[in-house]
CSV table of C-alpha atoms in Angstrom, one decimal:
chain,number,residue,atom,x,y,z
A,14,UNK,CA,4.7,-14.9,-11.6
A,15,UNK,CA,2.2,-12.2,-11.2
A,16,UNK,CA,1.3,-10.2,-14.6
A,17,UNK,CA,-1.0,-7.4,-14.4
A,18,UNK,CA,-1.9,-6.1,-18.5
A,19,UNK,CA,-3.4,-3.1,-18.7
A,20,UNK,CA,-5.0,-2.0,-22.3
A,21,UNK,CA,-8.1,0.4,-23.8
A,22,UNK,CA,-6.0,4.2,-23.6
A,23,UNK,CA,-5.8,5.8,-26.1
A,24,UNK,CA,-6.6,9.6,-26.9
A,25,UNK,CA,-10.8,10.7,-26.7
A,26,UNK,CA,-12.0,14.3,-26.6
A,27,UNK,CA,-13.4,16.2,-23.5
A,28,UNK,CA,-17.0,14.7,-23.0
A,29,UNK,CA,-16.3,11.1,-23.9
A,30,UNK,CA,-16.2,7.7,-22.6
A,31,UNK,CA,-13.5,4.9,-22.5
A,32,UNK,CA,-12.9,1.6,-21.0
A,33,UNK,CA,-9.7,-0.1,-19.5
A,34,UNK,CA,-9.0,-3.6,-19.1
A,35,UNK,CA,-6.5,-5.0,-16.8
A,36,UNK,CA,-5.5,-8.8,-17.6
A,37,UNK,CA,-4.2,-10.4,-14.6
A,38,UNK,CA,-2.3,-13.8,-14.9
A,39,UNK,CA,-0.7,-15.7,-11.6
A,40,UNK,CA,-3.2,-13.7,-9.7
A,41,UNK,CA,-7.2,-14.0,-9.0
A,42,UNK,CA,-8.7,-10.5,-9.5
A,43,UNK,CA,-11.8,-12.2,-8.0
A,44,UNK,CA,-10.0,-12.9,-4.7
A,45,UNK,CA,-8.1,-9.9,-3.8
A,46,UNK,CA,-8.2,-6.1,-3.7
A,47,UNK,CA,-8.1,-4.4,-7.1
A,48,UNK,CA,-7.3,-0.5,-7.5
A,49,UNK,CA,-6.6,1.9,-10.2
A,50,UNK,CA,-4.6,4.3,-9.7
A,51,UNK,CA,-3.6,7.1,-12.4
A,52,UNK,CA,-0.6,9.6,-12.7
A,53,UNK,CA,-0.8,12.4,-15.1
A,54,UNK,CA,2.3,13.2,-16.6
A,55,UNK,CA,5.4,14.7,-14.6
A,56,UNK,CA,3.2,14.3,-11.5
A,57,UNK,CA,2.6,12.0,-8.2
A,58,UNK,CA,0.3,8.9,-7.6
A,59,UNK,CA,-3.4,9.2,-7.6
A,60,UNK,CA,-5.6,6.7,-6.0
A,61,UNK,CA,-8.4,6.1,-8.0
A,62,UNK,CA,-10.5,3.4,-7.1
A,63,UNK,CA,-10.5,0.1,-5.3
A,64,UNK,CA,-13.0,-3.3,-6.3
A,65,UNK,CA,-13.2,-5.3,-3.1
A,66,UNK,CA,-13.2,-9.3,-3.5
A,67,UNK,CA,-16.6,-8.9,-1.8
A,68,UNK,CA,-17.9,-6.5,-4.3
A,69,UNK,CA,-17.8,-3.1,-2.3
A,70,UNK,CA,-16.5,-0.2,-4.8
A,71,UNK,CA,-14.9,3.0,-3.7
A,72,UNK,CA,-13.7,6.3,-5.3
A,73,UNK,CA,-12.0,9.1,-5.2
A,74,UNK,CA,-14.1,12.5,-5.6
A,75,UNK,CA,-12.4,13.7,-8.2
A,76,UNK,CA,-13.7,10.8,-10.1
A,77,UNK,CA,-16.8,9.8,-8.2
A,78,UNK,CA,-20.1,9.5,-10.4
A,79,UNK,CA,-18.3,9.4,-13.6
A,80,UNK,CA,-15.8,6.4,-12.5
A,81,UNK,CA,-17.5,2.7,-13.0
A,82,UNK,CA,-14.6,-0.3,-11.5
A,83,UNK,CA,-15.9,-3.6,-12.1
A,84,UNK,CA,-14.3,-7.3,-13.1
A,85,UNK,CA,-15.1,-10.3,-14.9
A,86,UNK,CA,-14.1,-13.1,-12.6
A,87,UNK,CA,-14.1,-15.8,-15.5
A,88,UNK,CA,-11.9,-13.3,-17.9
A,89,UNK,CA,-9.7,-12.5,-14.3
A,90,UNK,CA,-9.8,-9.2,-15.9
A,91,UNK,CA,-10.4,-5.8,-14.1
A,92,UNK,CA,-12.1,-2.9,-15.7
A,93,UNK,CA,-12.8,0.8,-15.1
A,94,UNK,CA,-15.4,2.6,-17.1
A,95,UNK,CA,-15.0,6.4,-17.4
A,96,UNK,CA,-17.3,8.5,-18.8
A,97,UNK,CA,-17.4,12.4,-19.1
A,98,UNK,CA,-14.0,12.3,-19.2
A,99,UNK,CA,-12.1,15.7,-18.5
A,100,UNK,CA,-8.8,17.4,-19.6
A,101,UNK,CA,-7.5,16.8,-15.9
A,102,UNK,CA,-8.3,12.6,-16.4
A,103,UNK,CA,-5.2,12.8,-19.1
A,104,UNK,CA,-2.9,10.4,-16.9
A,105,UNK,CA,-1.3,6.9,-17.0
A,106,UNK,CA,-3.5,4.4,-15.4
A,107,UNK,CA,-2.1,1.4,-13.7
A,108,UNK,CA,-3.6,-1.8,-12.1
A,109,UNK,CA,-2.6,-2.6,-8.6
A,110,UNK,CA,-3.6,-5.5,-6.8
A,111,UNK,CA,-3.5,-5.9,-3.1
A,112,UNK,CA,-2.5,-9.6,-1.2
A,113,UNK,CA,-6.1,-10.4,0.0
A,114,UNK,CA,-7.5,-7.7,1.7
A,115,UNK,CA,-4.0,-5.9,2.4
A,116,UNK,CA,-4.2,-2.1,2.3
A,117,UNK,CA,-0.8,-1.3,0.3
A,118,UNK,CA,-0.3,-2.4,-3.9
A,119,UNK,CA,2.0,-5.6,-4.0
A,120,UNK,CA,1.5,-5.8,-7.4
A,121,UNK,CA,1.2,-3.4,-10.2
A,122,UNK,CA,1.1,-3.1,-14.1
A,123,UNK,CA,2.9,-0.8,-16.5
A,124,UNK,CA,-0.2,1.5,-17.1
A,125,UNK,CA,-2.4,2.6,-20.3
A,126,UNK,CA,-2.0,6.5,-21.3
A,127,UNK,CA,-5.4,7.9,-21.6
A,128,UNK,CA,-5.3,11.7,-23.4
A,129,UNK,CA,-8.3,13.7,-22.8
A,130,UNK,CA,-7.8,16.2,-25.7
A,131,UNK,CA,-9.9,18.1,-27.9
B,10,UNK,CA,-9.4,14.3,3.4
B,11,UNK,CA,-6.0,12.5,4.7
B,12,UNK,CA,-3.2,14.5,3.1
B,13,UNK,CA,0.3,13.1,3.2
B,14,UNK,CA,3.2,15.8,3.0
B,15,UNK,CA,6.6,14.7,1.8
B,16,UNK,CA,9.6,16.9,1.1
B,17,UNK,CA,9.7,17.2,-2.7
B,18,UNK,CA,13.2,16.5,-3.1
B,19,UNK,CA,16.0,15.1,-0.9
B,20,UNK,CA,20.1,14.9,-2.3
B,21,UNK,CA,22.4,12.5,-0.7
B,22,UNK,CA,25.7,11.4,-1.2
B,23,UNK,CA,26.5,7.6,-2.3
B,24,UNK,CA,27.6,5.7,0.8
B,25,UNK,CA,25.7,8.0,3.1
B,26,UNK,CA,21.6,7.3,4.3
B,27,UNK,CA,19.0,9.0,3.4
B,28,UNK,CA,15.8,9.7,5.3
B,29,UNK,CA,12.4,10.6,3.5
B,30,UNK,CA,9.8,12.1,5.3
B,31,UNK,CA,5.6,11.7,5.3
B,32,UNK,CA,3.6,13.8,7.5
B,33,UNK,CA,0.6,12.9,8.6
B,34,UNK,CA,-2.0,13.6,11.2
B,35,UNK,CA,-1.2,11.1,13.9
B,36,UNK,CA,0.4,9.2,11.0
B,37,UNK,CA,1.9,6.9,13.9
B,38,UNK,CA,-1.6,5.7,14.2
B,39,UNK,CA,-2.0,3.9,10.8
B,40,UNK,CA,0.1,1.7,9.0
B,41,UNK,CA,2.2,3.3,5.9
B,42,UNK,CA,3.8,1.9,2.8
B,43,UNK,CA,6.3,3.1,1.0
B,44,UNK,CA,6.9,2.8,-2.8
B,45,UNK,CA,9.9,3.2,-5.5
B,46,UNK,CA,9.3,4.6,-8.8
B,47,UNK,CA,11.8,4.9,-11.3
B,48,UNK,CA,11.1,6.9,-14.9
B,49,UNK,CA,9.1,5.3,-17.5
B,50,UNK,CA,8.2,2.2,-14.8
B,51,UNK,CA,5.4,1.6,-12.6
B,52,UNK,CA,5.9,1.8,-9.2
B,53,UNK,CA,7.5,-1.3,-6.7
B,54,UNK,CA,6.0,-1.7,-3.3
B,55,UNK,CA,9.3,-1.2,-0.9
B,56,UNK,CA,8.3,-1.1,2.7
B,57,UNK,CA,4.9,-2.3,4.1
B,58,UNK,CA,3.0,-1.8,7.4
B,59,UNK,CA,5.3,1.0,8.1
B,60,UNK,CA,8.6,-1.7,8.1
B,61,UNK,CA,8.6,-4.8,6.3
B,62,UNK,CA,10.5,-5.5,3.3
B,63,UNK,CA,8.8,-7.5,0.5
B,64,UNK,CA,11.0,-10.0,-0.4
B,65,UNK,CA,13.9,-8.8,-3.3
B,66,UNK,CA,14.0,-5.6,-1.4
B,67,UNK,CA,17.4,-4.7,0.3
B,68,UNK,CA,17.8,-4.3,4.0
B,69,UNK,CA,19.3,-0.9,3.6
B,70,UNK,CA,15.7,-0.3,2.8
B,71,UNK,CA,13.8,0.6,6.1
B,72,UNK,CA,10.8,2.3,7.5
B,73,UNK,CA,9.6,4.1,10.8
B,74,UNK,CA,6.3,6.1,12.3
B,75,UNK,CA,5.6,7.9,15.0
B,76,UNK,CA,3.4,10.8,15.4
B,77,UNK,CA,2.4,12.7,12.8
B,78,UNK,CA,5.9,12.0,10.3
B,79,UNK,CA,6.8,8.5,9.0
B,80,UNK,CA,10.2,7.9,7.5
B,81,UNK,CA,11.9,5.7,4.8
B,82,UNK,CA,15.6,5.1,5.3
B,83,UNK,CA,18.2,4.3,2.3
B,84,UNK,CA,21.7,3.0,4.2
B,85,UNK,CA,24.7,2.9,2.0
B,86,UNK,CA,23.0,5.1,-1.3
B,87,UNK,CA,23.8,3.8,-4.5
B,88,UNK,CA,23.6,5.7,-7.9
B,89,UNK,CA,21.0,3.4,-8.7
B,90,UNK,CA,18.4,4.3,-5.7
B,91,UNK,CA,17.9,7.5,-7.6
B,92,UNK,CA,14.1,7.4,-7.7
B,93,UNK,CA,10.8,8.8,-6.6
B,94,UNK,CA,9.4,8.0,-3.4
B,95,UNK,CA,5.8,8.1,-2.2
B,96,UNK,CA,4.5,7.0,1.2
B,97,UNK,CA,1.1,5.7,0.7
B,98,UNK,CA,-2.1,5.3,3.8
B,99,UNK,CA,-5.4,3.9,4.1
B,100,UNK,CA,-7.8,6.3,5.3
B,101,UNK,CA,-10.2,4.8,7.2
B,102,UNK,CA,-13.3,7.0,7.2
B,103,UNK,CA,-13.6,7.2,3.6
B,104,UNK,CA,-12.2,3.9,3.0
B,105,UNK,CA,-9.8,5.5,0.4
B,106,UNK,CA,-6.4,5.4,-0.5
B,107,UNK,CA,-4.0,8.4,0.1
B,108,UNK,CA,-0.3,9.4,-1.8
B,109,UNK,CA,1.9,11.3,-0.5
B,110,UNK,CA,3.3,13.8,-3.2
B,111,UNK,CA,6.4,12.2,-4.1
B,112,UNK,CA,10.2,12.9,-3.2
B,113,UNK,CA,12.7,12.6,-5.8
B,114,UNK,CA,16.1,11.1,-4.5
B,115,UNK,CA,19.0,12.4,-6.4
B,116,UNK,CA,22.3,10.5,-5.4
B,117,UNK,CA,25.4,13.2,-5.7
């Protein structure tokens, strides 16, 4: 069974940094497609960014230059580091992963809150 | 940027189908997924590459594309398909990922 664990939201002030982990289990973060994609609160899906197994790294431009997706292959663990962080990045941020290199989220996780909030 | 237009709301009545909506430029042209989101849980991945069920999902799940609007089908509503729906493409130039806005089901 596929488990993805997000973790690392919490509330930071306007100006700071955080990072989020996302645990996979019954899944290779290493081998497929890894996004994050946030929802701030009473509102639709946002695409945030995308890890590729090859390495390539996308974003959106609302996050682009602040934004950092990486993984640790050995941990299987996915990460995005965000820094400036801004009122309007207050959201629930979830792990999806892709089968392979599949351009739809088979498999997601049940988010990390993230308040931006002075 | 790709935007993705869906109708922010749709009412139905149980036993009857509904149909959800995603415009797109030439939407017909790409391949779009379709996902269920109920409150407080993270979404579920309900119809890929415009039409194919993952499997658990029902068959009175089903989608379509052609030209610029895409469309999720829900036969035989049930009170518990009450949900939010977003269609979801790959753009292609930017190599992004695009939601549509959402459309909240409400089963009468």
């Amino acid at each position: 069974e596929v488990q993805l664990v997000e973790s690392g939201g919490g509330l930071i002030q306007p100006g700071g940094s955080l990072r989020l982990s996302c645990a996979a289990s019954g899944f290779t973060v290493s081998g497929n497609y890894m996004s994050w994609v946030r929802q701030a609160p009473g509102k639709g899906l946002e695409w945030v960014s995308i890890i590729y197994s090859g390495d390539g790294t996308y974003y959106a431009d609302s996050v682009k230059g602040r934004f950092t997706i990486s993984r640790d292959n050995f941990k299987n663990t996915l990460y995005l580091q965000m820094s400036s962080l801004r009122v309007e990045d207050t959201a629930l941020y979830y792990c999806a992963g892709t089968i392979g290199a599949a351009v739809y989220f088979a498999y997601w996780g049940q988010g990390t809150l993230v308040t931006v909030s002075s | 940027s790709y935007v993705l237009t869906q109708p922010p709301s749709v009412s139905v009545a149980p036993g009857r189908t509904a149909r959800i909506t995603c415009g797109g430029h030439h939407i017909g042209s790409t391949s779009v997924h379709w996902y269920q989101q109920k409150p407080g849980q993270a979404p579920v991945l309900l119809i890929y590459y415009d039409s194919n069920r993952p499997s658990g999902i029902p068959e009175r799940f089903s989608g379509s594309s052609s030209g610029n609007t895409a469309t999720l089908a829900i036969s035989r509503v049930e009170a518990g398909d009450e949900a939010t729906y977003f269609c979801q493409v790959w753009d292609s130039t930017t190599d992004h990922r695009v939601f549509g806005g959402g459309t909240k089901l409400t089963v009468l």
